[in-house]
XYZ file of C-alpha atoms in Angstrom:
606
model
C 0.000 0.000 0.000
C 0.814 3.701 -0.814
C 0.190 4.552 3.118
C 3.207 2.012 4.052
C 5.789 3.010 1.712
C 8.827 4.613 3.108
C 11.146 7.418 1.369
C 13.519 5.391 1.248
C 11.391 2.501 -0.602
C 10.902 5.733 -3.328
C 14.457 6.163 -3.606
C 15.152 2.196 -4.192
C 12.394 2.108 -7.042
C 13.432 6.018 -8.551
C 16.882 4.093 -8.416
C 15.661 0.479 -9.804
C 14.220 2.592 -12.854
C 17.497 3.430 -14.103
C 19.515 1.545 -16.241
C 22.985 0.232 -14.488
C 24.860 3.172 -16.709
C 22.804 5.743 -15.632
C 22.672 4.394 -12.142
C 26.841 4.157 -12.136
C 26.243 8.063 -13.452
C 24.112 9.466 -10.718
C 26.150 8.177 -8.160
C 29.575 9.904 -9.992
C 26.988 13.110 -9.834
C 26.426 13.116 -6.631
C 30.315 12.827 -5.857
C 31.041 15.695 -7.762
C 27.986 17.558 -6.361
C 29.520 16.423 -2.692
C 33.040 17.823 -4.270
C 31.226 21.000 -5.380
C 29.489 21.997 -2.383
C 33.204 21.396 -0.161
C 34.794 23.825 -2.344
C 31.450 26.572 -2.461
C 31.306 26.223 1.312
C 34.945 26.860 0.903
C 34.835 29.801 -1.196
C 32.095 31.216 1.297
C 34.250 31.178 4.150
C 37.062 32.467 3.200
C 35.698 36.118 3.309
C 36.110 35.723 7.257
C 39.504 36.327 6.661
C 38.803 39.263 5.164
C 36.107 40.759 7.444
C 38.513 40.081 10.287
C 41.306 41.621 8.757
C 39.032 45.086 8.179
C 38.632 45.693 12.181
C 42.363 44.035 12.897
C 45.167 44.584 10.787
C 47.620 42.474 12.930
C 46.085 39.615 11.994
C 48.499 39.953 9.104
C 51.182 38.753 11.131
C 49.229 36.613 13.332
C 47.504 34.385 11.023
C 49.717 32.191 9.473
C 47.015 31.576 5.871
C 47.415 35.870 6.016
C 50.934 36.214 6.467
C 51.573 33.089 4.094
C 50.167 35.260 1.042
C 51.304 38.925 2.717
C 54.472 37.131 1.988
C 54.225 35.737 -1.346
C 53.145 39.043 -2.830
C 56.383 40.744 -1.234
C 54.617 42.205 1.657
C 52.397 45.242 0.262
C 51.110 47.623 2.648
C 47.207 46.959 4.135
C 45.258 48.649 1.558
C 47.062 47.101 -0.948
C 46.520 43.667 0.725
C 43.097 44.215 1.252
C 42.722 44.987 -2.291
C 44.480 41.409 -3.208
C 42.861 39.744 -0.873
C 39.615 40.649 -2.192
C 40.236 40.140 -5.635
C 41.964 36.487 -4.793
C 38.280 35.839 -2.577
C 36.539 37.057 -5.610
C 38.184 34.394 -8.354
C 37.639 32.121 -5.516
C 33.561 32.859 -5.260
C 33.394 33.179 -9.034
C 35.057 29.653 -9.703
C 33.319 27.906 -7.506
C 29.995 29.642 -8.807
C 30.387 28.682 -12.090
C 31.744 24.987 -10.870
C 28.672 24.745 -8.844
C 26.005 25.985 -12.087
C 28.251 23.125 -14.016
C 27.344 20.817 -11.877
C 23.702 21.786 -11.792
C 23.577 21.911 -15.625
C 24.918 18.690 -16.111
C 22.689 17.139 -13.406
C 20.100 18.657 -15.019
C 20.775 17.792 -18.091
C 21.699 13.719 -16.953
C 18.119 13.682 -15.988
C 16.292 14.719 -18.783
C 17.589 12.290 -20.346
C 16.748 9.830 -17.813
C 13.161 10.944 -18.575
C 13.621 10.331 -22.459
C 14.986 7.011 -21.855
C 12.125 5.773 -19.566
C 10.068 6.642 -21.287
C 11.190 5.174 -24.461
C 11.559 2.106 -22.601
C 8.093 2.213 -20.648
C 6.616 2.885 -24.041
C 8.429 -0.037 -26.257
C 7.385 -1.817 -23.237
C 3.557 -1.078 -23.241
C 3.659 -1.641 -26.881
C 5.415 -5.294 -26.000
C 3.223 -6.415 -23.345
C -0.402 -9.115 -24.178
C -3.437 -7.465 -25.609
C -5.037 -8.731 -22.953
C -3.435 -6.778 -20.559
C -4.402 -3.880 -22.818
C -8.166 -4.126 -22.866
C -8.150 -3.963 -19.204
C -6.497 -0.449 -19.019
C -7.741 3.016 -19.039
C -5.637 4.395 -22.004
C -6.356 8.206 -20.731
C -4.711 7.052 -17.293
C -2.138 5.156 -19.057
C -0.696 8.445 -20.843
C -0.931 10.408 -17.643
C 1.477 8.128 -17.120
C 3.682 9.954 -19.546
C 2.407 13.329 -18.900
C 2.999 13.463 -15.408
C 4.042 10.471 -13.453
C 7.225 10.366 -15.319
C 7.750 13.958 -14.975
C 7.300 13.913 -11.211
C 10.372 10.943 -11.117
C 12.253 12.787 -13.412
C 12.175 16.173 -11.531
C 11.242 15.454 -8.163
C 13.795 12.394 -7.485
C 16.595 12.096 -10.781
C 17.409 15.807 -10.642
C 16.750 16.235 -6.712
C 19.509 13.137 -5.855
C 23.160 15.271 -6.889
C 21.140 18.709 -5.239
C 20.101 16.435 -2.023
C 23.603 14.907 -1.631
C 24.884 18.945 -2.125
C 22.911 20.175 0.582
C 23.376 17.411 2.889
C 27.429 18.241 2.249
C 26.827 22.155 2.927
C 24.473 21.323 6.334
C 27.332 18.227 7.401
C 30.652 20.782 6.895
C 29.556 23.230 9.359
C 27.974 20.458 11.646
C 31.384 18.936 12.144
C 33.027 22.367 12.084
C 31.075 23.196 15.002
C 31.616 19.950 16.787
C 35.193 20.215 16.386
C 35.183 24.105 18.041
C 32.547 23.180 20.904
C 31.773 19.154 21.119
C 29.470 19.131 23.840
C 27.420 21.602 23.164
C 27.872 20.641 18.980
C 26.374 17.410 19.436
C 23.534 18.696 21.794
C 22.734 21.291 19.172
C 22.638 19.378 16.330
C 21.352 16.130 18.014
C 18.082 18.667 19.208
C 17.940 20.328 15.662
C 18.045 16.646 13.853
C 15.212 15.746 16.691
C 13.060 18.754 15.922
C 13.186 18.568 12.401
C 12.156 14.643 12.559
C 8.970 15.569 14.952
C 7.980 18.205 12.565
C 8.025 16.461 8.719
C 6.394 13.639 10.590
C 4.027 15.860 12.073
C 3.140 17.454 8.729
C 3.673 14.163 6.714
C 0.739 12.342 7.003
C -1.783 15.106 6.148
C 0.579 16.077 3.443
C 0.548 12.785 1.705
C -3.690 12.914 2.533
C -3.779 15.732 0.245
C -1.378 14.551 -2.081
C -3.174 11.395 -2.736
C -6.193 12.841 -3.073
C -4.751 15.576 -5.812
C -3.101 12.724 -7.780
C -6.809 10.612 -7.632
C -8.489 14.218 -8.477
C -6.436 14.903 -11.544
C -6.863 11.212 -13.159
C -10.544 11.502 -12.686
C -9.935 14.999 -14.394
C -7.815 13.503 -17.347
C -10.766 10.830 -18.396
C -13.371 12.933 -18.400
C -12.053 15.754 -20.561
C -11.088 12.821 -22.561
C -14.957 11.451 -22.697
C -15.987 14.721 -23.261
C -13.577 15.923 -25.924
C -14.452 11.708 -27.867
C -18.182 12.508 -27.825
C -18.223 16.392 -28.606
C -20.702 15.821 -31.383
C -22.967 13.955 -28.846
C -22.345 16.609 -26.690
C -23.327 19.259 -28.680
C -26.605 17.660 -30.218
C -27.942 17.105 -26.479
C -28.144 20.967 -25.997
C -27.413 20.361 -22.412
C -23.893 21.235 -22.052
C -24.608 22.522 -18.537
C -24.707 19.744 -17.314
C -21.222 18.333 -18.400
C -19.567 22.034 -17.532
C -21.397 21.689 -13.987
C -19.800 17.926 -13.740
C -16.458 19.081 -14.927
C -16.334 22.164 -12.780
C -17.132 19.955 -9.562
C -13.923 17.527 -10.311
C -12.237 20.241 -11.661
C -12.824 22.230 -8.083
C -11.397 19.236 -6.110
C -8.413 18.889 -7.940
C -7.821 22.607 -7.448
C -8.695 22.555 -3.935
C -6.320 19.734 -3.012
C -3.558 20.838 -4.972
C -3.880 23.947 -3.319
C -3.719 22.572 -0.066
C -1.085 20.126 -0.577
C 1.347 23.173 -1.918
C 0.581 25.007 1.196
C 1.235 22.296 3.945
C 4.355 22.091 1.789
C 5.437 25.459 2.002
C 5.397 24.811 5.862
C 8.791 23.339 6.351
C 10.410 26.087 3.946
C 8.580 29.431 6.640
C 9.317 27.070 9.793
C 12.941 26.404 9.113
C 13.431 30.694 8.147
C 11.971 31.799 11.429
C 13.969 29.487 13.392
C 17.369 30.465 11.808
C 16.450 34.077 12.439
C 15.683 33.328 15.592
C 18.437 31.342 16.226
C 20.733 34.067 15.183
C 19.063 36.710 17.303
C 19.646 34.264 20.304
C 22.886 33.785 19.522
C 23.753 37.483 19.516
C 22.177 38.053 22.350
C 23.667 35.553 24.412
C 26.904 36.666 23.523
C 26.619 40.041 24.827
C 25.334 38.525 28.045
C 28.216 36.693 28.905
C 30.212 39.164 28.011
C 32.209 38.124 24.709
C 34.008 41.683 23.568
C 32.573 43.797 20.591
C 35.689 42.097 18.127
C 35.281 38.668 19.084
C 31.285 39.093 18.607
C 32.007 40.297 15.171
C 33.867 37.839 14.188
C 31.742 34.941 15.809
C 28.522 36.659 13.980
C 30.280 36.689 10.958
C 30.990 33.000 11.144
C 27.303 32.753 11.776
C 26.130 34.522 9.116
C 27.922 32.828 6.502
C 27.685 29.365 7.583
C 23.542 30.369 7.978
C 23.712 31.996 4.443
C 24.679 28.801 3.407
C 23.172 26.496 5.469
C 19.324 27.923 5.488
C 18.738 27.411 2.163
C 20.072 24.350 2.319
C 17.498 23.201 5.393
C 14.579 25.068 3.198
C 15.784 22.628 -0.237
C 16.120 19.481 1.840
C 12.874 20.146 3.774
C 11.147 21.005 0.917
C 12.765 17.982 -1.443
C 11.677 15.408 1.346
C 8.487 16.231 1.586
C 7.692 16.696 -1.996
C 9.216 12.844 -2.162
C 6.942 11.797 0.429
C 4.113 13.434 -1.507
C 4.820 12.081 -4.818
C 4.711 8.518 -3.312
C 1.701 7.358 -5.404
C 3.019 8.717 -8.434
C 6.411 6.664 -7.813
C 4.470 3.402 -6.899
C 2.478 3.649 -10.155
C 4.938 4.383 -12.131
C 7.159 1.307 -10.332
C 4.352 -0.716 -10.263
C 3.465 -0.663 -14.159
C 6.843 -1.259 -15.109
C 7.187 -4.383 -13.048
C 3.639 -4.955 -14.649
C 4.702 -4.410 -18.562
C 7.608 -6.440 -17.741
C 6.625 -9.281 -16.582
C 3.797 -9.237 -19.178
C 5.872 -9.146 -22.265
C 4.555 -11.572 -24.824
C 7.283 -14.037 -25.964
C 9.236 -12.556 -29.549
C 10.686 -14.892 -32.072
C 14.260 -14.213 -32.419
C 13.782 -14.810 -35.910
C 13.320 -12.394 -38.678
C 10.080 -11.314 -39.280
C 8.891 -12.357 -42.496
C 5.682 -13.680 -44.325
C 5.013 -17.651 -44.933
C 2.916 -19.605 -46.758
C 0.354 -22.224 -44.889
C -2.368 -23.960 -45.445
C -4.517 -24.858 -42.677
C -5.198 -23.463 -39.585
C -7.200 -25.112 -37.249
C -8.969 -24.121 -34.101
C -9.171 -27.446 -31.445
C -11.635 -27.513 -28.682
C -10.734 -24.000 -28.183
C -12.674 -21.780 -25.828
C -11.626 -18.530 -24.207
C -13.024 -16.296 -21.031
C -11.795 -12.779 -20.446
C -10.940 -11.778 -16.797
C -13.329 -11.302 -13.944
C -16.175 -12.704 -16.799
C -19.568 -14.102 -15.699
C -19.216 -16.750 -18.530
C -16.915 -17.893 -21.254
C -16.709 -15.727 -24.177
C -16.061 -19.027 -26.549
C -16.710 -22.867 -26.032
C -15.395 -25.370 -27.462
C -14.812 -24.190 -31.031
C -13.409 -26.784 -33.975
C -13.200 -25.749 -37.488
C -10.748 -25.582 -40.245
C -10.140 -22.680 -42.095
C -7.579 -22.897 -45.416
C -5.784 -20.892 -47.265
C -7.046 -18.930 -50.346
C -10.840 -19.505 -48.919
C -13.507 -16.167 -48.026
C -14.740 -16.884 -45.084
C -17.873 -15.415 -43.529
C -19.029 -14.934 -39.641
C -22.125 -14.265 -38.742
C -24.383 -13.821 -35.135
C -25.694 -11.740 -32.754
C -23.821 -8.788 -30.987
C -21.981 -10.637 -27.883
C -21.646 -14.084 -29.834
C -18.109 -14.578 -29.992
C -17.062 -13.432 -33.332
C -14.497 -10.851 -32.842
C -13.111 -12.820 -30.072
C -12.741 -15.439 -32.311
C -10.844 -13.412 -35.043
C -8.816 -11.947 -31.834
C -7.934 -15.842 -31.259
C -6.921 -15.873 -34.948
C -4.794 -12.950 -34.886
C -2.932 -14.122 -32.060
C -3.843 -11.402 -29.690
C -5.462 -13.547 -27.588
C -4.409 -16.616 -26.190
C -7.085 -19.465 -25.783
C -8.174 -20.648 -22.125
C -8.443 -23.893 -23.347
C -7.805 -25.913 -26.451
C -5.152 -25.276 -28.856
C -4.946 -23.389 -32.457
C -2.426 -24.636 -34.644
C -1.237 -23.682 -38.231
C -0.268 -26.862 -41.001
C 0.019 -28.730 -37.185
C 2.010 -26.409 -35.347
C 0.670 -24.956 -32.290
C 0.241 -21.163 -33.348
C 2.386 -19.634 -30.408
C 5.026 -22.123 -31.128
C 5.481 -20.004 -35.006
C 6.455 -17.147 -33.326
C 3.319 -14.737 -33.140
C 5.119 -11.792 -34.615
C 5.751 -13.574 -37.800
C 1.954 -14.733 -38.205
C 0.444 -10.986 -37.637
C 2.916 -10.104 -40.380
C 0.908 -12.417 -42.893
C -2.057 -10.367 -41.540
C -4.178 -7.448 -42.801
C -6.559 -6.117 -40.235
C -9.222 -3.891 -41.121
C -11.323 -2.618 -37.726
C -15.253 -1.488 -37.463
C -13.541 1.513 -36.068
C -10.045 2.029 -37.383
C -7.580 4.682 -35.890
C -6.921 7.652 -38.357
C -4.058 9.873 -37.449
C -2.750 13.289 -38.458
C -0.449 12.592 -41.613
C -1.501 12.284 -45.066
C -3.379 10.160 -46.865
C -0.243 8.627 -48.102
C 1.253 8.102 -44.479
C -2.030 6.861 -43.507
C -2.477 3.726 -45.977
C 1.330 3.079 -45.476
C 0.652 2.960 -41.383
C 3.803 2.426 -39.601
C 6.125 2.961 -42.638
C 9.193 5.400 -42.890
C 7.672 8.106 -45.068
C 10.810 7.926 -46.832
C 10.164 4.444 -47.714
C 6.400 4.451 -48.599
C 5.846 2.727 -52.082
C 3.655 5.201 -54.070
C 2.752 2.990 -56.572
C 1.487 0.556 -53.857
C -0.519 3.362 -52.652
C -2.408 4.077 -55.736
C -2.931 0.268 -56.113
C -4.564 0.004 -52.891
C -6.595 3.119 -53.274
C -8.150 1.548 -56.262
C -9.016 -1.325 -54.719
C -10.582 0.470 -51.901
C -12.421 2.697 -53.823
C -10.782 5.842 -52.578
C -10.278 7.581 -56.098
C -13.234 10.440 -55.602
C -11.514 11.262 -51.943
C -8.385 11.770 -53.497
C -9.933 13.686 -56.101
C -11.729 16.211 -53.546
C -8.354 16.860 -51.081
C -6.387 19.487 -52.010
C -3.130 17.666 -51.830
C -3.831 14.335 -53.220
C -1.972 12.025 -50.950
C -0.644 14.441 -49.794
C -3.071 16.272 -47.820
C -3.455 15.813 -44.162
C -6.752 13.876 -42.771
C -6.613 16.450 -39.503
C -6.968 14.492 -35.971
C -8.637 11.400 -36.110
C -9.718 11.556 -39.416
C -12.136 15.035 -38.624
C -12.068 15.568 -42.274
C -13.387 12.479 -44.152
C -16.750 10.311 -43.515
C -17.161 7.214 -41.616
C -17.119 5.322 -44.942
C -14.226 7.245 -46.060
C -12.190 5.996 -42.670
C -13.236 2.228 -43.411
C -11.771 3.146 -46.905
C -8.867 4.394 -45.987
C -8.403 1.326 -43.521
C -8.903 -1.386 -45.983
C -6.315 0.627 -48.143
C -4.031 0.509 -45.285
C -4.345 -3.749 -45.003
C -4.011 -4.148 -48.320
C -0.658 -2.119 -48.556
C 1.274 -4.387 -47.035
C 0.446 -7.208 -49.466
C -1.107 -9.899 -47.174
C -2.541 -12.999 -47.333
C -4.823 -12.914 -45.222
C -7.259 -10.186 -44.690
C -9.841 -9.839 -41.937
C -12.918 -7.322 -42.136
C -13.953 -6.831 -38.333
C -17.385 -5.270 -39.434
C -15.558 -2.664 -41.653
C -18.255 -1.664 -44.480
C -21.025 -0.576 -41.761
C -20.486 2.466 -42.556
C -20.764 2.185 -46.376
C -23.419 2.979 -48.938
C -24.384 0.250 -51.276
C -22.657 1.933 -54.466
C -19.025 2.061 -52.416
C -19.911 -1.168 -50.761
C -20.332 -2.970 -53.865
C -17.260 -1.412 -55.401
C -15.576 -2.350 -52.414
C -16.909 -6.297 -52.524
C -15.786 -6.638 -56.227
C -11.901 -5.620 -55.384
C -12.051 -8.098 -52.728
C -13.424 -10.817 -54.957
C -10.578 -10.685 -57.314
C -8.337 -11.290 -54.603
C -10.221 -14.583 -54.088
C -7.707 -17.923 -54.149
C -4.589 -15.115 -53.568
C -5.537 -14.515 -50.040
C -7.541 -15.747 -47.303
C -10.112 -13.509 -46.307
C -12.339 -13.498 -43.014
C -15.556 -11.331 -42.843
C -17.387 -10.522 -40.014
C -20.410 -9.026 -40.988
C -24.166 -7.965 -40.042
C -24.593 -7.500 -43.672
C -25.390 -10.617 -45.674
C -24.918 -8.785 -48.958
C -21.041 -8.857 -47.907
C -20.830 -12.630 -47.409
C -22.673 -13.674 -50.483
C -19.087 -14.569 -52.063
C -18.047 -16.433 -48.770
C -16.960 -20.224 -49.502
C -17.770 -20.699 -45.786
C -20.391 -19.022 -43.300
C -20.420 -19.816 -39.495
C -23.249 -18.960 -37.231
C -21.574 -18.049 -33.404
C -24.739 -17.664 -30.549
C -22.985 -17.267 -26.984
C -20.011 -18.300 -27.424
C -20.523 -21.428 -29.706
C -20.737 -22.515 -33.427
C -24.011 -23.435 -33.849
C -23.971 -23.724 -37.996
C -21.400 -23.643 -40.748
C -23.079 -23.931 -44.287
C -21.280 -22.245 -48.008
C -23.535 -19.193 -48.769
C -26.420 -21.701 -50.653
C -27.172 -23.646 -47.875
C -26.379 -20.747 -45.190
C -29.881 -18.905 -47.052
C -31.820 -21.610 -47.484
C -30.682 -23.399 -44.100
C -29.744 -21.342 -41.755
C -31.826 -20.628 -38.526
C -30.053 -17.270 -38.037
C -30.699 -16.357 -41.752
C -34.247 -17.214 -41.473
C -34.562 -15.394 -37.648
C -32.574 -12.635 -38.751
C -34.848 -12.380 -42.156
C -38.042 -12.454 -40.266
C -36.972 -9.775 -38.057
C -36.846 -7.345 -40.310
C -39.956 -8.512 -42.204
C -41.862 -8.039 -39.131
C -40.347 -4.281 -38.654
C -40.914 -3.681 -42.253
């Protein structure tokens, strides 16, 4: 559970997340960063030297660091001193400044691209791991993922690991310096501040990470909704009601605000806490000086130490304060992201280490197979056997629920069955290497993804654009009866389609798909429902193209329309799950109890 989970436990998995280079790397970082932070705390103090040499020039001779460089620069007179002494303190600060921005840009720069290779890997691995897995996640909270839970490692834990070991190096110097000058009351003073600090994050912690949770629940429930919204907007707009969906929104949208709100302010506590009592500390320390009587010089100088080491110090208490609790409140984030790597990875569906490459088969048949999706009241598929060979149409017919498209999923090798086996010429399907048997595949969707390329780069989906046959895509265009949308775009083939697809028809996206399975020369093609959205003039155009593929490829129709089957060598009937008929087209109309329920149907509505 998030409520259990320690820092440190977010450290191990921000650590676990990197590869072992970049994990050697960060650790080199933050010894440099340790080496950085010695040398500004350095250059800091040595302008006491220089202060204490304003209200006591005999410290000239006195001091042996002063009379070492007096000497070296043939011993000038005080004001000249004074003015090489300054200008010696100055390189000093100025190196050490830049060293320490170096430091901070190369950290800086380490991490982001930490963040581009997680994220690179996180998605290769999303795209590697079962369908399955897939059809069980949220995709809007899945690319949060990548919007902001990666974000939050990279910047609150990457970049904050060199700065944390830096601080801790500029709060440790002084520590021991101060131990060394005083131990007793060194250790009581630092074992009270390390005490009171403790009491007080672990005071604030637990409401912190309340609100934090609650911001990071808030924002997800944010992220899907716009995303509903913005998927339905013409829905949206024909209900002439969108009061309702801006009162909705505006209630999550206030709790998000609200917590975020609060969550920044509890963590802005630590930062104001830790200022008042340094400024208090240093008034008490004054003031108990001049009580016990310490003269006016040796206040001066003391105060001076002070000040610099707080100057120092301070900000370094407000950073770690303010890095710890930001850790603690970014807990969830870290645990999701951890926890859906571990998830991806151990999810990763076997890959042939073969090349991938088309083959030729000719049978591929489905044994006793059945199939039942996670947490499901009943089995999606039982106890399927048929044949289906190469070259053949195939149709599939049934009611909504029946089992076809998990079928075809079964085919594809998305799915795996539950029980039973499906084999190809005898081998058992997952045995070939399911990589190379979705390359002999084109897939054409009831509701295929268009995205915002052109035409061109939308047939040739997941092609180099450098690469794309253009001859290929003409071909296909023809065969999909996209000549008159070519004809009306502006650019040809070369004209965007706009997000989604905004600017062509339902029919013209179904289009465009079957283009895009034909391009890559299959043979096999599979139409999940994909001329629904047709007209009979486009569908028939459509049906002819495909029938002069017919003994090149296998083809596998699901379809509510009959008039797309009528070609089919083979039509089986699915109804809950099982295969209740198989007939060729003939027999499936004069046979077929589906046909003749189905026919009657829509006689009676008629």
């Amino acid at each position: 559970m998030v409520e259990n989970l320690k820092v440190i436990d977010v450290f191990r998995f921000s650590f676990g997340l990197l590869n072992r280079k970049d994990q050697k790397i960060i650790i080199l970082l933050s010894i440099v960063s340790f080496i950085g932070s010695f040398i500004e705390l350095a250059a800091v103090m040595s302008i006491l030297p220089f202060v204490s040499l304003l209200y006591n020039p005999e410290l000239i001779q006195k001091n042996q660091f002063l009379n070492f460089i007096w000497i070296f620069f043939n011993e000038p007179n005080y004001q000249k001193f004074l003015l090489i002494l300054a200008i010696l303190i100055s390189f000093f600060l100025i190196f050490s400044a830049v060293l320490v921005y170096f430091i901070q840009f190369t950290s800086n720069r380490f991490a982001g691209k930490c963040q581009e290779s997680y994220g690179i890997k996180l998605f290769n691995s999303l795209l590697g791991v079962n369908y399955e897995w897939h059809i069980r996640q949220n995709p809007t909270l899945l690319m949060t993922i990548f919007i902001s839970h990666i974000s939050i490692w990279n910047r609150g834990l990457i970049r904050q690991i060199p700065l944390l070991v830096s601080n801790l190096t500029l709060i440790l110097l002084p520590s021991i310096s101060l131990i060394l000058i005083s131990p007793r009351y060194g250790v009581i003073l630092i074992f009270l501040g390390i005490i009171l600090v403790s009491i007080f994050l672990r005071f604030i912690r637990k409401k912190s990470d309340y609100l934090s949770r609650k911001a990071k629940t808030s924002q997800e429930e944010v992220s899907v909704y716009i995303n509903e919204i913005l998927q339905a907007i013409k829905d949206v707009k024909l209900s002439s009601n969108s009061k309702i969906f801006v009162k909705k929104f505006k209630s999550i949208y206030h709790i998000f605000s609200m917590y975020l709100s609060k969550a920044s302010s509890w963590n802005m506590l630590p930062t104001s806490v830790i200022i008042l009592f340094s400024q208090l500390s240093i008034l008490s320390i004054g003031t108990f000086l001049v009580a016990i009587g310490v003269s006016p010089e040796n206040i001066i100088s003391i105060m001076t130490v002070v000040i610099l080491f707080a100057s120092k110090v301070i900000p370094s208490l407000n950073r770690i304060g303010a890095t710890l609790t930001a850790i603690s409140n970014k807990r969830s984030w870290i645990k999701t992201l951890n926890d859906i790597y571990i998830d991806t990875r151990e999810r990763q569906e076997f890959k042939t280490e073969l090349d991938i490459k088309k083959f030729n088969w000719s049978k591929v048949s489905f044994k006793d197979v059945s199939y039942e999706y996670p947490l499901a009241a009943r089995k999606a598929l039982k106890n399927i056997n048929l044949n289906l060979y190469s070259g053949y149409h195939y149709g599939f017919v049934g009611e909504s629920g029946s089992g076809k498209s998990t079928l075809i999923d079964l085919f594809l090798g998305l799915l795996s069955p539950s029980d039973g086996l499906i084999t190809v010429d005898g081998k058992e399907l997952n045995n070939l290497g399911v990589e190379n048997w979705q390359f002999n595949i084109g897939y054409v969707p009831q509701k295929p993804l268009i995205i915002n390329v052109t035409l061109k780069e939308n047939i040739a989906f997941g092609t180099n654009p450098q690469l794309i046959d253009e001859e290929r895509i003409n071909e296909c265009i023809k065969l999909a009866a996209l000549e008159d949308l070519v004809e009306s775009l502006p650019n040809g083939i070369n004209s965007d389609l706009g997000d989604r697809g905004k600017y062509l028809s339902g029919g013209q996206e179904q289009r465009v798909a079957i283009a895009r399975a034909l391009y890559q020369r299959p043979n096999v093609l599979i139409f999940d429902e994909s001329t629904s959205f047709q007209d009979s003039k486009n569908e028939n155009l459509i049906r002819k193209s495909i029938n002069n593929l017919k003994g090149e490829i296998t083809i596998l129709s699901i379809s509510h329309k009959f008039s797309f089957i009528k070609n089919c060598d083979r039509v089986f009937v699915l109804k809950k799950g099982e295969l209740v008929e198989q007939f060729n087209y003939q027999e499936f109309l004069k046979e077929s109890k589906y046909y003749k329920e189905s026919t009657n149907y829509l006689e009676d509505i008629d």
